[in-house]
CSV table of C-alpha atoms and ligand atoms in Angstrom, one decimal:
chain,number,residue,atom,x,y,z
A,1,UNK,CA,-6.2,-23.9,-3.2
A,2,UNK,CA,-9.1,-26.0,-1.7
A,3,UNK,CA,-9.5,-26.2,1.9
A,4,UNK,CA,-10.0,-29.4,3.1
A,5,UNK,CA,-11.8,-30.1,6.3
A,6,UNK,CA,-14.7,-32.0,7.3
A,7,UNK,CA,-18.4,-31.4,7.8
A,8,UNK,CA,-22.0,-33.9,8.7
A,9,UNK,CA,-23.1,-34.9,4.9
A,10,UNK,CA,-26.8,-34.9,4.9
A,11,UNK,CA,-26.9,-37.6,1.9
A,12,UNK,CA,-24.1,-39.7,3.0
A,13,UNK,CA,-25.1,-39.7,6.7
A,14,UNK,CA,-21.8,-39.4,8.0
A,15,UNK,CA,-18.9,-36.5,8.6
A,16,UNK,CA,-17.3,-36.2,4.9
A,17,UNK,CA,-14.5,-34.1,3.5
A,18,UNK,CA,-16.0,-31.5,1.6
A,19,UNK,CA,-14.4,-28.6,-0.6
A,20,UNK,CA,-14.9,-24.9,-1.2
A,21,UNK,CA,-15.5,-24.2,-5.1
A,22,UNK,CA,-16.9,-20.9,-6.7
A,23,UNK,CA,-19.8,-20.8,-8.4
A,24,UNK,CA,-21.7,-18.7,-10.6
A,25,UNK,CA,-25.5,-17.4,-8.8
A,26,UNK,CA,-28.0,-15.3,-11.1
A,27,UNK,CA,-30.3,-13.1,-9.3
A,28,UNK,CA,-32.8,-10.6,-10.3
A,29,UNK,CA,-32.3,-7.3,-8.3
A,30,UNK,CA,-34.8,-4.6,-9.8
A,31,UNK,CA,-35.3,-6.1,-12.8
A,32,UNK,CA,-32.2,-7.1,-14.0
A,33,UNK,CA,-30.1,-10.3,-14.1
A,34,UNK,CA,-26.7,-10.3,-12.5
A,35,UNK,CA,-24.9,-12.9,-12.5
A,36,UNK,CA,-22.3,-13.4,-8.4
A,37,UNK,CA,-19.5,-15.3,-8.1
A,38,UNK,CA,-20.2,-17.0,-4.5
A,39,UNK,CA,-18.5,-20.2,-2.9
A,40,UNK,CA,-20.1,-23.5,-2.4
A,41,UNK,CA,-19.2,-26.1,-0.4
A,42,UNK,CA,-19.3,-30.0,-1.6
A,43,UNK,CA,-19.5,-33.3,-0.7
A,44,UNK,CA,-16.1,-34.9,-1.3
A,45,UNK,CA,-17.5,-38.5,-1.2
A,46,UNK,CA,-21.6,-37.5,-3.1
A,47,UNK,CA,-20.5,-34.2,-5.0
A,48,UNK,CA,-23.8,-32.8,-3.1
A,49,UNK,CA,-23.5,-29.4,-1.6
A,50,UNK,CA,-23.0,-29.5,2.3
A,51,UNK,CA,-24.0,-27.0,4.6
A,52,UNK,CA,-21.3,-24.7,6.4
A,53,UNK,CA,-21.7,-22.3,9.0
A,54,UNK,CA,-21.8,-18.5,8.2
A,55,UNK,CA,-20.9,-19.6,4.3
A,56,UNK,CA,-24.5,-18.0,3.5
A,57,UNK,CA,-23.1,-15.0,5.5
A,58,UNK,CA,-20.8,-14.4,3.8
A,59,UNK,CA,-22.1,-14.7,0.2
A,60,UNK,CA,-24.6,-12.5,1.2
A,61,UNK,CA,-21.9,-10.0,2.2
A,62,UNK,CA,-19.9,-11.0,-1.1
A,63,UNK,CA,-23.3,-10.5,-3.6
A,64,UNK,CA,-23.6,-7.0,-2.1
A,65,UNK,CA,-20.3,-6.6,-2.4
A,66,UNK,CA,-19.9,-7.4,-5.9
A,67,UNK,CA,-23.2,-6.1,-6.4
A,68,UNK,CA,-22.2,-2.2,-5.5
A,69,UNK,CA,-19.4,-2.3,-7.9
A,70,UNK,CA,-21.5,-3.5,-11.0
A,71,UNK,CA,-23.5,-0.7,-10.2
A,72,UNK,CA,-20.8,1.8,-9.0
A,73,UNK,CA,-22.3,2.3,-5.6
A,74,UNK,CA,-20.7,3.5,-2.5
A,75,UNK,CA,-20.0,0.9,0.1
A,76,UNK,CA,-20.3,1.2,3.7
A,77,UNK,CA,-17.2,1.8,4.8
A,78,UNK,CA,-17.1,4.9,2.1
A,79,UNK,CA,-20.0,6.1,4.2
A,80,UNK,CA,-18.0,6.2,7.2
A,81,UNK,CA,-15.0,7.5,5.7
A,82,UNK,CA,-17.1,10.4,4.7
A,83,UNK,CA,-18.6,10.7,8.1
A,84,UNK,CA,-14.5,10.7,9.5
A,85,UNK,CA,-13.4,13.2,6.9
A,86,UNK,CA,-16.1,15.9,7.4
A,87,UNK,CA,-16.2,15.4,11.4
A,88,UNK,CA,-20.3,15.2,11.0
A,89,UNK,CA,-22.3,12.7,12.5
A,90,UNK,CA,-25.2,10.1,10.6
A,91,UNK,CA,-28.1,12.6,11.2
A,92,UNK,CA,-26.4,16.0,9.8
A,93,UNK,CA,-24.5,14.4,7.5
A,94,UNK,CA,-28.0,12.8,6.1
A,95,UNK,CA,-29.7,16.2,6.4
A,96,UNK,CA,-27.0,17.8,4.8
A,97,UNK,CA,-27.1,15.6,1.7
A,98,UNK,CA,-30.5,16.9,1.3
A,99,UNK,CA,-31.4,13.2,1.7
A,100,UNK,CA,-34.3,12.2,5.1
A,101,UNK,CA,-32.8,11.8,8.4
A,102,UNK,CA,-32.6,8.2,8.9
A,103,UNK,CA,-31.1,7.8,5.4
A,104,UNK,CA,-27.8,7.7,6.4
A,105,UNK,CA,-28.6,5.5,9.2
A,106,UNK,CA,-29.9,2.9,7.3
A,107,UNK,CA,-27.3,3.1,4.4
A,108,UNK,CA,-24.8,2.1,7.5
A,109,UNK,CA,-27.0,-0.7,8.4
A,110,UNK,CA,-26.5,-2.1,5.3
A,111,UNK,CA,-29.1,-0.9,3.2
A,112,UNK,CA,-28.3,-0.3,-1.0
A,113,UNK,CA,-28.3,3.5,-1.9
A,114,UNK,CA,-30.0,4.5,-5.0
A,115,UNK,CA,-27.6,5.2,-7.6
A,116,UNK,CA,-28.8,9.2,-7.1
A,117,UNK,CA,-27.8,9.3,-3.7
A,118,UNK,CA,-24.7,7.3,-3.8
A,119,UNK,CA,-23.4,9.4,-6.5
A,120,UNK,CA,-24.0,12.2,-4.4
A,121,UNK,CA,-22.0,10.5,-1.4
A,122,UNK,CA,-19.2,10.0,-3.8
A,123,UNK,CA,-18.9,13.7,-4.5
A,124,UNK,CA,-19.0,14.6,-1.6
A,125,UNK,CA,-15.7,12.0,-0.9
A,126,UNK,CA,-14.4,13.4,-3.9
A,127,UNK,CA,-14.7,16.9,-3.5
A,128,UNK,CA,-14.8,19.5,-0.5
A,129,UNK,CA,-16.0,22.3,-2.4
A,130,UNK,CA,-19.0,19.8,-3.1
A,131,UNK,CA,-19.6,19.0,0.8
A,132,UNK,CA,-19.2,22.9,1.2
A,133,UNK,CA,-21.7,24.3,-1.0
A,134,UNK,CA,-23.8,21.2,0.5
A,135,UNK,CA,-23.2,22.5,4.2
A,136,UNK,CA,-24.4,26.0,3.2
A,137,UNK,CA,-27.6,24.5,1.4
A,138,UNK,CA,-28.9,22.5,4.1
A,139,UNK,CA,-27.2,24.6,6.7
A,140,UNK,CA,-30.6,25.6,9.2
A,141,UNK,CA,-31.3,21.6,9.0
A,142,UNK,CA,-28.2,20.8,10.7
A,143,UNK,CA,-28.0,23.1,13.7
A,144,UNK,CA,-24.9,25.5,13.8
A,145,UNK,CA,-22.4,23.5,15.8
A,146,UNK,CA,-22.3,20.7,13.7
A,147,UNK,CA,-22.7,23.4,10.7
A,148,UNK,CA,-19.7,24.8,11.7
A,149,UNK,CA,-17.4,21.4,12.7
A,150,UNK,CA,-18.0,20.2,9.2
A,151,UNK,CA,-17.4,23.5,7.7
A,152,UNK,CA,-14.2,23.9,9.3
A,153,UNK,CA,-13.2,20.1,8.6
A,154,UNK,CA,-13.7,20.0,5.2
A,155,UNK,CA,-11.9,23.5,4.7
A,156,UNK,CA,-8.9,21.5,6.7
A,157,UNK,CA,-9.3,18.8,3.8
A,158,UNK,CA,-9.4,21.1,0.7
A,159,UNK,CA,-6.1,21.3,-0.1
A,160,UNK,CA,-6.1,17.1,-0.3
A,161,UNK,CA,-8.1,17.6,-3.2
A,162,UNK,CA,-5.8,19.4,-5.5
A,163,UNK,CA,-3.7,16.0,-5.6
A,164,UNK,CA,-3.3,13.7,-8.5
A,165,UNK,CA,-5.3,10.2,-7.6
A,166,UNK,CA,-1.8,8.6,-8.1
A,167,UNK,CA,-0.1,11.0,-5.4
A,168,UNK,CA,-2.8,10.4,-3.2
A,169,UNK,CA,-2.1,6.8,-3.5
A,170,UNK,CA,1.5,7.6,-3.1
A,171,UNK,CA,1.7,9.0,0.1
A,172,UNK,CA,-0.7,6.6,1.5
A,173,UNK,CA,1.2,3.7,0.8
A,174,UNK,CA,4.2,5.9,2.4
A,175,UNK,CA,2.4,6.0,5.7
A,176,UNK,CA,1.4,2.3,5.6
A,177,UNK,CA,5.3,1.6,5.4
A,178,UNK,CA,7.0,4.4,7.1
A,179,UNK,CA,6.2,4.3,11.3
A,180,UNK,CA,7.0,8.2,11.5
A,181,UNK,CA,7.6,10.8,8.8
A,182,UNK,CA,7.8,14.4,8.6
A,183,UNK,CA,6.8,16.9,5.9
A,184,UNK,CA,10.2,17.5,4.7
A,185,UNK,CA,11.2,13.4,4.5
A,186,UNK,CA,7.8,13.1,2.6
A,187,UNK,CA,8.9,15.7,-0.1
A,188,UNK,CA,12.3,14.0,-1.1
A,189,UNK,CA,10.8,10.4,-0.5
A,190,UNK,CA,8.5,11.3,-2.9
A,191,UNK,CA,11.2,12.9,-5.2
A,192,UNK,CA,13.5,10.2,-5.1
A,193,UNK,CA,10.1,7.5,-5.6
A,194,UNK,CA,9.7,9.7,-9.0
A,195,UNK,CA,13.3,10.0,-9.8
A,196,UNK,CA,13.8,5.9,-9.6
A,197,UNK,CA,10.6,5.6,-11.0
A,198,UNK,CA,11.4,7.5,-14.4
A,199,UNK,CA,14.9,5.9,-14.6
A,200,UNK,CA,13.4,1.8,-14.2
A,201,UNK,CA,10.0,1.8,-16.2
A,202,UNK,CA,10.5,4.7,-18.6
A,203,UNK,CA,7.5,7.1,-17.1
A,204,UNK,CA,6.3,9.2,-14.6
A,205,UNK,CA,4.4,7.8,-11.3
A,206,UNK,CA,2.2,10.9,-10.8
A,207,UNK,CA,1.7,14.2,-13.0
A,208,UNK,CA,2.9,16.6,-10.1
A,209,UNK,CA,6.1,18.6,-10.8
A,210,UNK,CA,8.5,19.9,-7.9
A,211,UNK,CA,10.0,23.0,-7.8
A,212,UNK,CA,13.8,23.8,-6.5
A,213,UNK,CA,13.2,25.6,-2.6
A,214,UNK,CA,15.8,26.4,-0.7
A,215,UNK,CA,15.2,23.5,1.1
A,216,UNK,CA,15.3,20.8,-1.5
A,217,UNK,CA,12.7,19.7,-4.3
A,218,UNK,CA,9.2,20.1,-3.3
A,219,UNK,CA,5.8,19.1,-4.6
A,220,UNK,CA,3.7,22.0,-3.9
A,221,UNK,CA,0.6,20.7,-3.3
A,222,UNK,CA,1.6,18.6,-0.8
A,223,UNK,CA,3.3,20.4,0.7
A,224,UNK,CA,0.0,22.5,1.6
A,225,UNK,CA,-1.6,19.7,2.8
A,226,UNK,CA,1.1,18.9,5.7
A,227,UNK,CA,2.2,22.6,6.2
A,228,UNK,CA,0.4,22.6,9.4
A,229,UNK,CA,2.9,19.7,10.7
A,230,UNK,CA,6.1,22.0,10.4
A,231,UNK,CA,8.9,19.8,11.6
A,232,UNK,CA,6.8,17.5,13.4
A,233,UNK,CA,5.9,13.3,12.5
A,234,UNK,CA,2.9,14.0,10.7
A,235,UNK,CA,-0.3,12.6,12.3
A,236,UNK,CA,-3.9,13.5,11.7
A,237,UNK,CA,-7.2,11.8,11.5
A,238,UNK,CA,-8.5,13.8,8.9
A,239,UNK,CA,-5.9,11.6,6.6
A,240,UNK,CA,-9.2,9.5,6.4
A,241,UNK,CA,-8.2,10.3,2.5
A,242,UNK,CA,-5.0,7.9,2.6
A,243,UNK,CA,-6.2,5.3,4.2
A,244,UNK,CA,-6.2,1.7,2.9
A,245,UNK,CA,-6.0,3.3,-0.6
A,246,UNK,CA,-2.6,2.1,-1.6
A,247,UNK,CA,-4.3,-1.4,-3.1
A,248,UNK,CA,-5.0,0.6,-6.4
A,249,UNK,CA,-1.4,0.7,-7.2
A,250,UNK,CA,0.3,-1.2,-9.3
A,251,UNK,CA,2.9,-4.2,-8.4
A,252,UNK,CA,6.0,-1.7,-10.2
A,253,UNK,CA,4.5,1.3,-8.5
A,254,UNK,CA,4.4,-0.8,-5.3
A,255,UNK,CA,7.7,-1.4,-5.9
A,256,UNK,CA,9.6,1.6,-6.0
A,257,UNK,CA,8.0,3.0,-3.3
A,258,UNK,CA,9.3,0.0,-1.5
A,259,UNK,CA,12.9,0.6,-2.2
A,260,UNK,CA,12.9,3.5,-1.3
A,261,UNK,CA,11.2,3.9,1.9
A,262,UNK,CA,13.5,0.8,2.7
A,263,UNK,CA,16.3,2.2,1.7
A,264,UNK,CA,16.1,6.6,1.6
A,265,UNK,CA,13.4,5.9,4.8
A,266,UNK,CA,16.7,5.3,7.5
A,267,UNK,CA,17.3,9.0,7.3
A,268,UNK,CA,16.0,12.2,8.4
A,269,UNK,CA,14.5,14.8,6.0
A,270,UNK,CA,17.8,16.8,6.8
A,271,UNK,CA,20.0,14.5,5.5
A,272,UNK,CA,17.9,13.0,2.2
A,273,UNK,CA,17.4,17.4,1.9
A,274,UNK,CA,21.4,17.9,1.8
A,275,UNK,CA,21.5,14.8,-0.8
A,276,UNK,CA,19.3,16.2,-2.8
A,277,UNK,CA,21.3,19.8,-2.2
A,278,UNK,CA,24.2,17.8,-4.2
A,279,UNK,CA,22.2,16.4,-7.2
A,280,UNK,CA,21.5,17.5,-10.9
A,281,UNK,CA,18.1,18.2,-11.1
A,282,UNK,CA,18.1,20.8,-8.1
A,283,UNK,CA,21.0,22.8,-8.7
A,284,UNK,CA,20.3,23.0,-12.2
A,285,UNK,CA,16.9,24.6,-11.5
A,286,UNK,CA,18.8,26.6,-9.0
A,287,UNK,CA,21.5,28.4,-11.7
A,288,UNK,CA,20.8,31.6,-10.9
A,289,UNK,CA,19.6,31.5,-7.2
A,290,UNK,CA,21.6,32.3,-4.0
A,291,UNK,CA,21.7,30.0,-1.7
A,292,UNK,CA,19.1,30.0,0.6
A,293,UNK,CA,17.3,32.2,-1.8
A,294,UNK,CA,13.3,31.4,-2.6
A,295,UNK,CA,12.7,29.7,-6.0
A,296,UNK,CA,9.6,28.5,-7.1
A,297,UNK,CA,11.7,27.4,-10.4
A,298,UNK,CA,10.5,24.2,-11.2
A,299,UNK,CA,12.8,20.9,-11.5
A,300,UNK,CA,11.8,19.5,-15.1
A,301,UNK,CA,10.7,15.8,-15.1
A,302,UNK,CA,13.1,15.3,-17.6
A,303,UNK,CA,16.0,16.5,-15.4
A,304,UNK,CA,14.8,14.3,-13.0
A,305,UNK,CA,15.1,11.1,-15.6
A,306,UNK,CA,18.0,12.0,-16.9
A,307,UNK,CA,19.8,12.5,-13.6
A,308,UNK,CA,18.3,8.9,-12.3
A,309,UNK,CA,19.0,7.1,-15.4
A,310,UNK,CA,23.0,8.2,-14.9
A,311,UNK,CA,22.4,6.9,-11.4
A,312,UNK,CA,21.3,3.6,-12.8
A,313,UNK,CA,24.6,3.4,-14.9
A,314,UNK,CA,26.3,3.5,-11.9
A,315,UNK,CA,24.8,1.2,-9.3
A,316,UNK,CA,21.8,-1.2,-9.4
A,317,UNK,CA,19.0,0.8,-8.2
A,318,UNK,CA,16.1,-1.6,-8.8
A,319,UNK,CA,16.7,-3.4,-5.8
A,320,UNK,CA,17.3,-1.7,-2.6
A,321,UNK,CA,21.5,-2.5,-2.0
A,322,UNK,CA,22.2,-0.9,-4.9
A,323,UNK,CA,20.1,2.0,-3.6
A,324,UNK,CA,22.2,2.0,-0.3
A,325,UNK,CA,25.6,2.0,-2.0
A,326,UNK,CA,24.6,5.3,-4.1
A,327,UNK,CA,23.2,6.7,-1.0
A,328,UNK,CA,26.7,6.0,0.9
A,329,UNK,CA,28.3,7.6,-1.9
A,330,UNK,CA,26.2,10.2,-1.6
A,331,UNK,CA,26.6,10.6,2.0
A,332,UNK,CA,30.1,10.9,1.7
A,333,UNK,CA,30.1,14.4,-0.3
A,334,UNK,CA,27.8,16.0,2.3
B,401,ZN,ZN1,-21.9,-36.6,0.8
């Protein structure tokens, strides 16, 4: 894992091969020892630490780094994510915050928030009611266009909000993977992600439940956040929200959403909504409905499991083949 190249050795007078180790750094930041892990470069040939260009740069970035999460303080880029999701611009969005103009300003230049005011960044990331009731507060310091711009973004981004974090992560590792998707394809990838999900580790992926529509099982609250997209790819920058955040999953969550955007992800939302117009879980929820009929009945999770875990009797479904050959068999009954 060390790099080997070379660099002038001060003590040995001569270009050397030197090494990058980490080591631990203690520093006192207001009053209280932390202790950074930072690299180092050495001397191959004196063991003395050489001197590499932009290595200091970049432990500096790396102590702030590690130094906001200690403390559980926003980063930058959180900052600007904020700044995307409401549409508002350093200067409101500083004003807004209740915080001094140039706050925001110098946050982005790489300042440290207090723990007060980075808390109160977060919030507003976290919630849109939050922002909203901080618009309206600070409203005649921010001048009524930008006022109203952020007021109308974040009511745009309210319905984001009423999605579990694991959803959230969910459809932004979706759009990561998947070059185009509609609402409808979202709604059964997402199905069939929690349907192979229960069936190979034994649990749910996220708490949302679906309910049986006409059109095949849908997560409500997501499908309020795309409504707006109808039958269209869906494609927005206020999915700010989704980006990058798909890290925080796990390697079996990862997984499964893996098969079966590789796999389910070849189709249109037509065809994975008549598949799903064949299977257990929906008709059972849809007894005593006509077709076509609104339902808002909703599809237990243990339907779901139960109907997967058959599946998984049948063909191999924790790798993506398998998943084809139950989808051709599928395919075949439509
Ligand atoms: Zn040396």
């Amino acid at each position: 894992m060390a790099k080997k190249r070379t660099q002038f050795c001060v003590e040995c007078r001569k270009e050397t091969m030197y090494r990058i180790q980490h080591v631990s750094l203690k520093k006192c930041i207001k009053n209280k020892e932390y202790t950074f892990i930072v690299s180092e470069a050495v001397c191959e040939n004196c063991e003395e630490p050489v001197n590499i260009p932009g290595l200091m740069d970049s432990n500096a970035k790396e102590v702030d780094r590690q130094y906001r999460l200690k403390e559980g303080i926003v980063s930058v880029e959180d900052i600007y994510k904020l700044m995307e999701v409401y549409k508002i611009g350093k200067a409101p969005l500083s004003l807004a915050l209740g915080f001094g103009e140039i706050t925001i300003t110098r946050y982005l230049a790489g300042q440290v928030p207090s723990k007060e005011y980075s808390d109160i960044i977060r919030k507003a990331l976290e919630s849109s009611s939050f922002m909203m009731g901080k618009l309206n507060e600070n409203m005649d310091k921010i001048g009524e266009t930008a006022y109203r711009k952020a007021m109308n973004a974040a009511k745009e981004v309210e319905p984001i909000f009423a999605l579990s974090e694991k959803m959230l992560l969910t459809i932004s590792y979706i759009f990561k993977k998947a070059e185009e998707i509609t609402p409808l394809a979202l709604q059964k990838m997402l199905y069939f992600i929690q349907g192979i999900y229960m069936a190979l580790f034994g649990a749910e992926l996220f708490r949302e439940e679906c309910e049986a529509w006409a059109h095949g099982p849908v997560f409500k609250d997501v499908y309020e956040v795309f409504k707006n997209f109808k039958y269209n790819p869906i494609d927005d920058i206020r999915f700010a929200m989704f980006q990058n955040r798909f890290n925080e999953l796990s390697d079996n969550e990862k997984k499964v959403i893996d098969l079966v955007v590789d796999s389910f992800g070849m189709y249109s939302g037509k065809v994975l909504e008549q598949i799903t117009h064949g299977e257990a879980p929906w008709l059972d929820a849809r007894e005593n409905c006509l077709p076509g009929e609104r339902s808002n009945e909703v599809i237990p999770k243990e339907s779901i499991k139960s109907y997967f875990l058959e599946v998984a009797t049948k063909y191999d479904i924790s790798n993506a083949d398998g998943i084809r050959k139950y989808i051709d068999s599928r395919l075949q009954t439509i």
